[in-house]
GROMACS .gro file of C-alpha atoms in nm:
model
  415
    1UNK     CA    1  16.708  -0.059  11.171
    2UNK     CA    2  16.605  -0.045  11.538
    3UNK     CA    3  16.678  -0.418  11.568
    4UNK     CA    4  17.020  -0.368  11.412
    5UNK     CA    5  17.108  -0.088  11.656
    6UNK     CA    6  16.991  -0.300  11.947
    7UNK     CA    7  17.201  -0.598  11.834
    8UNK     CA    8  17.506  -0.387  11.778
    9UNK     CA    9  17.462  -0.229  12.120
   10UNK     CA   10  17.458  -0.574  12.276
   11UNK     CA   11  17.757  -0.690  12.075
   12UNK     CA   12  17.973  -0.387  12.142
   13UNK     CA   13  17.904  -0.392  12.511
   14UNK     CA   14  17.995  -0.756  12.570
   15UNK     CA   15  18.348  -0.667  12.679
   16UNK     CA   16  18.214  -0.510  12.997
   17UNK     CA   17  18.028  -0.821  13.108
   18UNK     CA   18  18.157  -1.135  13.279
   19UNK     CA   19  18.400  -1.209  13.556
   20UNK     CA   20  18.740  -1.361  13.478
   21UNK     CA   21  18.871  -1.601  13.741
   22UNK     CA   22  19.239  -1.553  13.696
   23UNK     CA   23  19.461  -1.284  13.558
   24UNK     CA   24  19.587  -1.528  13.289
   25UNK     CA   25  19.237  -1.621  13.183
   26UNK     CA   26  19.142  -1.256  13.198
   27UNK     CA   27  19.421  -1.168  12.957
   28UNK     CA   28  19.334  -1.454  12.721
   29UNK     CA   29  18.968  -1.375  12.712
   30UNK     CA   30  19.042  -1.005  12.672
   31UNK     CA   31  19.235  -1.082  12.354
   32UNK     CA   32  18.936  -1.276  12.221
   33UNK     CA   33  18.704  -0.990  12.305
   34UNK     CA   34  18.937  -0.739  12.138
   35UNK     CA   35  18.953  -0.951  11.828
   36UNK     CA   36  18.574  -0.981  11.825
   37UNK     CA   37  18.542  -0.605  11.877
   38UNK     CA   38  18.757  -0.533  11.570
   39UNK     CA   39  18.553  -0.778  11.367
   40UNK     CA   40  18.230  -0.619  11.485
   41UNK     CA   41  18.348  -0.287  11.344
   42UNK     CA   42  18.364  -0.450  11.000
   43UNK     CA   43  18.025  -0.608  11.061
   44UNK     CA   44  17.880  -0.267  11.142
   45UNK     CA   45  18.030  -0.123  10.823
   46UNK     CA   46  17.875  -0.406  10.623
   47UNK     CA   47  17.538  -0.356  10.790
   48UNK     CA   48  17.554   0.017  10.713
   49UNK     CA   49  17.619  -0.047  10.344
   50UNK     CA   50  17.331   0.032  10.108
   51UNK     CA   51  17.431  -0.271   9.900
   52UNK     CA   52  17.378  -0.540  10.165
   53UNK     CA   53  17.104  -0.790  10.090
   54UNK     CA   54  16.829  -0.872  10.337
   55UNK     CA   55  16.965  -1.225  10.372
   56UNK     CA   56  17.321  -1.111  10.448
   57UNK     CA   57  17.187  -0.849  10.686
   58UNK     CA   58  16.995  -1.115  10.882
   59UNK     CA   59  17.299  -1.347  10.882
   60UNK     CA   60  17.528  -1.083  11.031
   61UNK     CA   61  17.274  -0.972  11.291
   62UNK     CA   62  17.214  -1.336  11.399
   63UNK     CA   63  17.589  -1.392  11.413
   64UNK     CA   64  17.632  -1.106  11.655
   65UNK     CA   65  17.351  -1.233  11.874
   66UNK     CA   66  17.502  -1.583  11.878
   67UNK     CA   67  17.840  -1.460  11.997
   68UNK     CA   68  17.678  -1.243  12.260
   69UNK     CA   69  17.501  -1.550  12.402
   70UNK     CA   70  17.816  -1.764  12.391
   71UNK     CA   71  18.064  -1.520  12.542
   72UNK     CA   72  17.954  -1.582  12.901
   73UNK     CA   73  17.934  -1.963  12.887
   74UNK     CA   74  18.169  -2.096  12.614
   75UNK     CA   75  18.539  -2.148  12.663
   76UNK     CA   76  18.810  -1.978  12.470
   77UNK     CA   77  18.841  -2.248  12.207
   78UNK     CA   78  18.470  -2.237  12.134
   79UNK     CA   79  18.477  -1.858  12.118
   80UNK     CA   80  18.774  -1.864  11.880
   81UNK     CA   81  18.582  -2.106  11.662
   82UNK     CA   82  18.285  -1.873  11.651
   83UNK     CA   83  18.509  -1.579  11.559
   84UNK     CA   84  18.673  -1.784  11.283
   85UNK     CA   85  18.334  -1.879  11.142
   86UNK     CA   86  18.219  -1.518  11.163
   87UNK     CA   87  18.520  -1.412  10.958
   88UNK     CA   88  18.430  -1.652  10.679
   89UNK     CA   89  18.075  -1.527  10.677
   90UNK     CA   90  18.193  -1.164  10.682
   91UNK     CA   91  18.434  -1.228  10.393
   92UNK     CA   92  18.151  -1.370  10.185
   93UNK     CA   93  17.922  -1.080  10.272
   94UNK     CA   94  18.194  -0.828  10.175
   95UNK     CA   95  18.238  -1.011   9.843
   96UNK     CA   96  17.865  -0.983   9.787
   97UNK     CA   97  17.879  -0.614   9.869
   98UNK     CA   98  18.151  -0.552   9.611
   99UNK     CA   99  17.952  -0.742   9.348
  100UNK     CA  100  17.628  -0.563   9.430
  101UNK     CA  101  17.793  -0.220   9.425
  102UNK     CA  102  17.944  -0.299   9.086
  103UNK     CA  103  17.601  -0.391   8.951
  104UNK     CA  104  17.448  -0.073   9.091
  105UNK     CA  105  17.732   0.131   8.941
  106UNK     CA  106  17.654  -0.019   8.599
  107UNK     CA  107  17.282   0.046   8.634
  108UNK     CA  108  17.334   0.403   8.747
  109UNK     CA  109  17.586   0.457   8.468
  110UNK     CA  110  17.330   0.338   8.214
  111UNK     CA  111  17.066   0.574   8.354
  112UNK     CA  112  17.318   0.856   8.364
  113UNK     CA  113  17.414   0.790   8.001
  114UNK     CA  114  17.052   0.841   7.899
  115UNK     CA  115  17.031   1.165   8.094
  116UNK     CA  116  17.353   1.295   7.943
  117UNK     CA  117  17.231   1.209   7.592
  118UNK     CA  118  16.919   1.419   7.653
  119UNK     CA  119  17.138   1.699   7.783
  120UNK     CA  120  17.364   1.681   7.478
  121UNK     CA  121  17.058   1.691   7.250
  122UNK     CA  122  16.938   2.005   7.426
  123UNK     CA  123  17.259   2.177   7.321
  124UNK     CA  124  17.110   2.215   6.971
  125UNK     CA  125  16.839   2.448   7.103
  126UNK     CA  126  16.878   2.827   7.069
  127UNK     CA  127  17.005   3.038   7.359
  128UNK     CA  128  17.236   2.763   7.493
  129UNK     CA  129  17.555   2.927   7.615
  130UNK     CA  130  17.888   2.848   7.456
  131UNK     CA  131  18.044   2.785   7.798
  132UNK     CA  132  17.764   2.544   7.890
  133UNK     CA  133  17.817   2.351   7.568
  134UNK     CA  134  18.184   2.315   7.654
  135UNK     CA  135  18.098   2.186   8.002
  136UNK     CA  136  17.856   1.934   7.850
  137UNK     CA  137  18.131   1.800   7.623
  138UNK     CA  138  18.360   1.766   7.924
  139UNK     CA  139  18.081   1.584   8.106
  140UNK     CA  140  18.063   1.332   7.822
  141UNK     CA  141  18.434   1.267   7.869
  142UNK     CA  142  18.388   1.217   8.244
  143UNK     CA  143  18.099   0.976   8.176
  144UNK     CA  144  18.322   0.767   7.950
  145UNK     CA  145  18.594   0.752   8.214
  146UNK     CA  146  18.360   0.601   8.478
  147UNK     CA  147  18.197   0.353   8.239
  148UNK     CA  148  18.383   0.057   8.393
  149UNK     CA  149  18.373   0.186   8.749
  150UNK     CA  150  18.310  -0.078   9.017
  151UNK     CA  151  18.225   0.182   9.278
  152UNK     CA  152  17.919   0.404   9.270
  153UNK     CA  153  18.096   0.711   9.405
  154UNK     CA  154  18.265   0.822   9.078
  155UNK     CA  155  17.944   0.750   8.883
  156UNK     CA  156  17.737   0.950   9.129
  157UNK     CA  157  17.987   1.235   9.125
  158UNK     CA  158  17.940   1.258   8.748
  159UNK     CA  159  17.562   1.229   8.801
  160UNK     CA  160  17.572   1.517   9.047
  161UNK     CA  161  17.776   1.719   8.800
  162UNK     CA  162  17.523   1.634   8.525
  163UNK     CA  163  17.231   1.742   8.744
  164UNK     CA  164  17.406   2.066   8.837
  165UNK     CA  165  17.495   2.136   8.474
  166UNK     CA  166  17.141   2.057   8.358
  167UNK     CA  167  16.995   2.306   8.604
  168UNK     CA  168  17.257   2.558   8.501
  169UNK     CA  169  17.186   2.512   8.129
  170UNK     CA  170  16.813   2.547   8.178
  171UNK     CA  171  16.860   2.853   8.400
  172UNK     CA  172  17.104   3.024   8.165
  173UNK     CA  173  16.884   2.947   7.865
  174UNK     CA  174  16.583   3.097   8.041
  175UNK     CA  175  16.781   3.409   8.135
  176UNK     CA  176  16.915   3.447   7.780
  177UNK     CA  177  16.562   3.420   7.639
  178UNK     CA  178  16.433   3.677   7.888
  179UNK     CA  179  16.714   3.914   7.791
  180UNK     CA  180  16.628   3.864   7.424
  181UNK     CA  181  16.263   3.949   7.493
  182UNK     CA  182  16.377   4.253   7.689
  183UNK     CA  183  16.576   4.371   7.385
  184UNK     CA  184  16.266   4.332   7.169
  185UNK     CA  185  16.070   4.545   7.415
  186UNK     CA  186  16.346   4.806   7.415
  187UNK     CA  187  16.334   4.815   7.034
  188UNK     CA  188  15.959   4.877   7.041
  189UNK     CA  189  16.003   5.163   7.289
  190UNK     CA  190  16.296   5.298   7.087
  191UNK     CA  191  16.091   5.304   6.766
  192UNK     CA  192  15.807   5.491   6.940
  193UNK     CA  193  16.052   5.738   7.092
  194UNK     CA  194  16.205   5.811   6.750
  195UNK     CA  195  15.864   5.924   6.625
  196UNK     CA  196  15.817   6.179   6.901
  197UNK     CA  197  15.876   6.552   6.869
  198UNK     CA  198  16.194   6.705   7.015
  199UNK     CA  199  16.409   6.397   6.941
  200UNK     CA  200  16.726   6.510   6.762
  201UNK     CA  201  16.820   6.363   6.425
  202UNK     CA  202  17.152   6.246   6.566
  203UNK     CA  203  16.968   6.065   6.847
  204UNK     CA  204  16.727   5.907   6.598
  205UNK     CA  205  17.026   5.767   6.409
  206UNK     CA  206  17.179   5.636   6.734
  207UNK     CA  207  16.851   5.467   6.828
  208UNK     CA  208  16.821   5.312   6.483
  209UNK     CA  209  17.175   5.175   6.502
  210UNK     CA  210  17.106   5.044   6.852
  211UNK     CA  211  16.791   4.863   6.737
  212UNK     CA  212  16.986   4.698   6.459
  213UNK     CA  213  17.247   4.573   6.704
  214UNK     CA  214  16.974   4.433   6.929
  215UNK     CA  215  16.818   4.225   6.649
  216UNK     CA  216  17.122   3.996   6.636
  217UNK     CA  217  17.009   3.851   6.970
  218UNK     CA  218  16.643   3.795   6.880
  219UNK     CA  219  16.688   3.435   6.759
  220UNK     CA  220  16.990   3.313   6.951
  221UNK     CA  221  17.263   3.409   7.197
  222UNK     CA  222  17.545   3.203   7.345
  223UNK     CA  223  17.711   3.446   7.587
  224UNK     CA  224  17.524   3.597   7.881
  225UNK     CA  225  17.788   3.863   7.944
  226UNK     CA  226  17.758   3.990   7.586
  227UNK     CA  227  17.378   4.003   7.578
  228UNK     CA  228  17.367   4.159   7.927
  229UNK     CA  229  17.604   4.433   7.813
  230UNK     CA  230  17.395   4.486   7.500
  231UNK     CA  231  17.084   4.528   7.712
  232UNK     CA  232  17.264   4.758   7.955
  233UNK     CA  233  17.398   4.978   7.672
  234UNK     CA  234  17.060   4.982   7.500
  235UNK     CA  235  16.877   5.068   7.823
  236UNK     CA  236  17.125   5.346   7.888
  237UNK     CA  237  17.085   5.497   7.540
  238UNK     CA  238  16.705   5.479   7.555
  239UNK     CA  239  16.700   5.642   7.896
  240UNK     CA  240  16.944   5.914   7.789
  241UNK     CA  241  16.754   6.006   7.471
  242UNK     CA  242  16.419   5.996   7.652
  243UNK     CA  243  16.551   6.218   7.931
  244UNK     CA  244  16.698   6.463   7.679
  245UNK     CA  245  16.370   6.473   7.486
  246UNK     CA  246  16.167   6.537   7.804
  247UNK     CA  247  16.397   6.820   7.910
  248UNK     CA  248  16.385   6.967   7.559
  249UNK     CA  249  16.006   6.949   7.555
  250UNK     CA  250  15.992   7.133   7.886
  251UNK     CA  251  16.239   7.394   7.760
  252UNK     CA  252  16.032   7.456   7.445
  253UNK     CA  253  15.701   7.453   7.633
  254UNK     CA  254  15.827   7.723   7.867
  255UNK     CA  255  16.038   7.932   7.626
  256UNK     CA  256  15.953   7.867   7.259
  257UNK     CA  257  15.680   8.130   7.211
  258UNK     CA  258  15.867   8.416   7.378
  259UNK     CA  259  16.191   8.309   7.204
  260UNK     CA  260  16.022   8.330   6.863
  261UNK     CA  261  15.878   8.669   6.957
  262UNK     CA  262  16.224   8.783   7.064
  263UNK     CA  263  16.372   8.656   6.736
  264UNK     CA  264  16.113   8.859   6.541
  265UNK     CA  265  16.183   9.166   6.753
  266UNK     CA  266  16.560   9.133   6.710
  267UNK     CA  267  16.519   9.096   6.334
  268UNK     CA  268  16.304   9.411   6.320
  269UNK     CA  269  16.546   9.605   6.539
  270UNK     CA  270  16.842   9.502   6.321
  271UNK     CA  271  16.651   9.612   6.009
  272UNK     CA  272  16.494   9.936   6.134
  273UNK     CA  273  16.674  10.033   6.451
  274UNK     CA  274  16.942  10.296   6.503
  275UNK     CA  275  17.233  10.071   6.599
  276UNK     CA  276  17.608  10.088   6.595
  277UNK     CA  277  17.794   9.836   6.380
  278UNK     CA  278  17.899   9.651   6.695
  279UNK     CA  279  17.541   9.640   6.826
  280UNK     CA  280  17.407   9.521   6.493
  281UNK     CA  281  17.670   9.245   6.474
  282UNK     CA  282  17.596   9.135   6.830
  283UNK     CA  283  17.221   9.120   6.771
  284UNK     CA  284  17.269   8.932   6.443
  285UNK     CA  285  17.478   8.670   6.625
  286UNK     CA  286  17.209   8.647   6.892
  287UNK     CA  287  16.942   8.603   6.626
  288UNK     CA  288  17.136   8.324   6.453
  289UNK     CA  289  17.195   8.147   6.783
  290UNK     CA  290  16.829   8.177   6.883
  291UNK     CA  291  16.708   8.048   6.546
  292UNK     CA  292  16.953   7.755   6.565
  293UNK     CA  293  16.819   7.660   6.908
  294UNK     CA  294  16.460   7.682   6.783
  295UNK     CA  295  16.557   7.450   6.496
  296UNK     CA  296  16.734   7.210   6.743
  297UNK     CA  297  17.065   7.285   6.572
  298UNK     CA  298  17.368   7.267   6.802
  299UNK     CA  299  17.112   7.254   7.083
  300UNK     CA  300  17.135   7.110   7.431
  301UNK     CA  301  16.838   7.089   7.671
  302UNK     CA  302  16.795   7.426   7.843
  303UNK     CA  303  16.968   7.627   7.569
  304UNK     CA  304  16.645   7.800   7.472
  305UNK     CA  305  16.598   7.942   7.820
  306UNK     CA  306  16.966   8.028   7.852
  307UNK     CA  307  16.974   8.204   7.516
  308UNK     CA  308  16.649   8.389   7.577
  309UNK     CA  309  16.753   8.512   7.921
  310UNK     CA  310  17.091   8.631   7.797
  311UNK     CA  311  16.978   8.783   7.468
  312UNK     CA  312  16.667   8.955   7.602
  313UNK     CA  313  16.887   9.171   7.820
  314UNK     CA  314  17.101   9.280   7.524
  315UNK     CA  315  16.793   9.337   7.308
  316UNK     CA  316  16.628   9.558   7.570
  317UNK     CA  317  16.947   9.760   7.611
  318UNK     CA  318  17.001   9.805   7.236
  319UNK     CA  319  16.633   9.886   7.180
  320UNK     CA  320  16.651  10.157   7.444
  321UNK     CA  321  16.957  10.307   7.280
  322UNK     CA  322  16.791  10.291   6.939
  323UNK     CA  323  16.470  10.454   7.060
  324UNK     CA  324  16.672  10.728   7.224
  325UNK     CA  325  16.859  10.797   6.900
  326UNK     CA  326  16.535  10.793   6.699
  327UNK     CA  327  16.372  11.033   6.945
  328UNK     CA  328  16.672  11.266   6.925
  329UNK     CA  329  16.671  11.252   6.545
  330UNK     CA  330  16.296  11.315   6.538
  331UNK     CA  331  16.331  11.613   6.770
  332UNK     CA  332  16.612  11.746   6.555
  333UNK     CA  333  16.407  11.693   6.240
  334UNK     CA  334  16.107  11.869   6.392
  335UNK     CA  335  16.331  12.156   6.498
  336UNK     CA  336  16.476  12.184   6.152
  337UNK     CA  337  16.129  12.159   5.996
  338UNK     CA  338  16.003  12.434   6.221
  339UNK     CA  339  16.301  12.649   6.133
  340UNK     CA  340  16.242  12.577   5.767
  341UNK     CA  341  15.872  12.665   5.803
  342UNK     CA  342  15.958  12.989   5.976
  343UNK     CA  343  16.211  13.065   5.711
  344UNK     CA  344  15.962  12.989   5.435
  345UNK     CA  345  15.699  13.202   5.605
  346UNK     CA  346  15.943  13.488   5.629
  347UNK     CA  347  16.036  13.446   5.268
  348UNK     CA  348  15.666  13.441   5.176
  349UNK     CA  349  15.606  13.759   5.373
  350UNK     CA  350  15.888  13.927   5.194
  351UNK     CA  351  15.763  13.801   4.863
  352UNK     CA  352  15.417  13.931   4.943
  353UNK     CA  353  15.553  14.268   5.023
  354UNK     CA  354  15.734  14.268   4.696
  355UNK     CA  355  15.426  14.141   4.520
  356UNK     CA  356  15.216  14.425   4.656
  357UNK     CA  357  15.434  14.658   4.468
  358UNK     CA  358  15.381  14.454   4.158
  359UNK     CA  359  15.008  14.391   4.201
  360UNK     CA  360  14.796  14.494   3.904
  361UNK     CA  361  14.567  14.800   3.932
  362UNK     CA  362  14.250  14.833   3.725
  363UNK     CA  363  14.143  15.156   3.556
  364UNK     CA  364  13.886  15.219   3.826
  365UNK     CA  365  14.145  15.187   4.107
  366UNK     CA  366  14.097  14.824   4.224
  367UNK     CA  367  14.419  14.637   4.321
  368UNK     CA  368  14.419  14.267   4.210
  369UNK     CA  369  14.602  14.025   4.447
  370UNK     CA  370  14.903  13.850   4.283
  371UNK     CA  371  14.851  13.496   4.159
  372UNK     CA  372  14.845  13.246   4.450
  373UNK     CA  373  14.766  13.513   4.714
  374UNK     CA  374  14.472  13.671   4.892
  375UNK     CA  375  14.418  13.993   5.089
  376UNK     CA  376  14.334  13.938   5.460
  377UNK     CA  377  14.142  14.189   5.672
  378UNK     CA  378  14.305  14.109   6.004
  379UNK     CA  379  14.032  14.269   6.218
  380UNK     CA  380  13.750  14.067   6.058
  381UNK     CA  381  13.940  13.754   5.951
  382UNK     CA  382  13.793  13.783   5.598
  383UNK     CA  383  13.985  13.734   5.273
  384UNK     CA  384  13.947  13.921   4.939
  385UNK     CA  385  14.083  13.907   4.586
  386UNK     CA  386  14.069  14.283   4.513
  387UNK     CA  387  14.094  14.586   4.739
  388UNK     CA  388  14.098  14.962   4.696
  389UNK     CA  389  14.368  15.036   4.952
  390UNK     CA  390  14.620  14.737   4.988
  391UNK     CA  391  14.783  14.899   5.286
  392UNK     CA  392  14.473  14.821   5.496
  393UNK     CA  393  14.512  14.445   5.432
  394UNK     CA  394  14.776  14.170   5.473
  395UNK     CA  395  14.881  13.968   5.174
  396UNK     CA  396  14.874  13.588   5.248
  397UNK     CA  397  14.908  13.276   5.038
  398UNK     CA  398  14.600  13.093   4.923
  399UNK     CA  399  14.705  12.798   5.147
  400UNK     CA  400  14.697  13.028   5.447
  401UNK     CA  401  14.372  13.185   5.324
  402UNK     CA  402  14.203  12.844   5.355
  403UNK     CA  403  14.215  12.898   5.731
  404UNK     CA  404  13.988  13.207   5.698
  405UNK     CA  405  13.644  13.293   5.546
  406UNK     CA  406  13.599  13.472   5.214
  407UNK     CA  407  13.447  13.820   5.265
  408UNK     CA  408  13.149  13.975   5.082
  409UNK     CA  409  13.215  14.264   4.848
  410UNK     CA  410  13.187  14.625   4.963
  411UNK     CA  411  13.313  14.962   4.855
  412UNK     CA  412  13.669  14.889   4.963
  413UNK     CA  413  13.713  14.511   4.897
  414UNK     CA  414  13.566  14.237   4.680
  415UNK     CA  415  13.644  13.890   4.551
   0.00000   0.00000   0.00000
């Protein structure tokens, strides 16, 4: 290549060398040099061709050297003869170039045909995209069109397209397979998530449906956009359900025990408390709502805390009102009981007084206390069944007498 550049440099610079004696000769020789310069451009193109043979390359390079040597010593006729001979040689070389390029085009077409056949065979594998298959069919058509090409350019253009498509097919197939594996992984995670506590039944059904949709891409897929969207939707659902479950778990961990205690307390207050109809209805609604949340019915993460915080306030208020009413009723009942006791005691006193008049008297002057009563000596705190002078004693019931000691008999009182 260095020799070729050197020779061309010599050849292309010849027009600057030499001294022309007359203006007429100068003009004539200049025309020869211009003609040679144009021809040298074609020679350079031939030398630059990848299809030139070593023999033709040497012939052209020697031809340039020969003219360079002759231009300073040969006359115009001799120089014209050299140029004419060069043209014949150049024409033959160009013919050889055309023939050689045609042969190379055929060889490359044959090699390309084998590559395309392998590519077409690959289309039968799973995870080959529908769009890539269509491009491969179009490539076959392009290959047929350049079958008789004499130039390598159209064949190589198809070859470049085949190489690009092959890389694309392999890349897309790899990506589709990776997406399919990702869907399998998602299904495994989805199945595990469905077994965990705090996952709603509705979410379990959504996850199950999602897993079923994913399985259609386990063995094959022919559209990247479709399988990418499937993965995106599946990822999104898995993330959403997992996030909801985690938030629900936190809500129950922090609020379940006290919410169940509150539900029990509300139920007891509704059953035993002193409530207005409106208060009872409100607490019953609270209880139903709390129990629904605890059972994950119509529940959203955080509902347990929200319900507890809101209902605890109402419960405390209603409980306070109820306790106040119960205390008031108890006080009233105690008051009434006391009044009743006082009334009964008064009635008993009166009855005793009446009974004294009706008490039996023995022949020897002893007064027998009426049935159910005893005589009490107030000064000693002793009780008796019979006395000589009833006026010195108080008549009390036997129940009251149990609070005192029975007295020993004497001349004025005995049992």
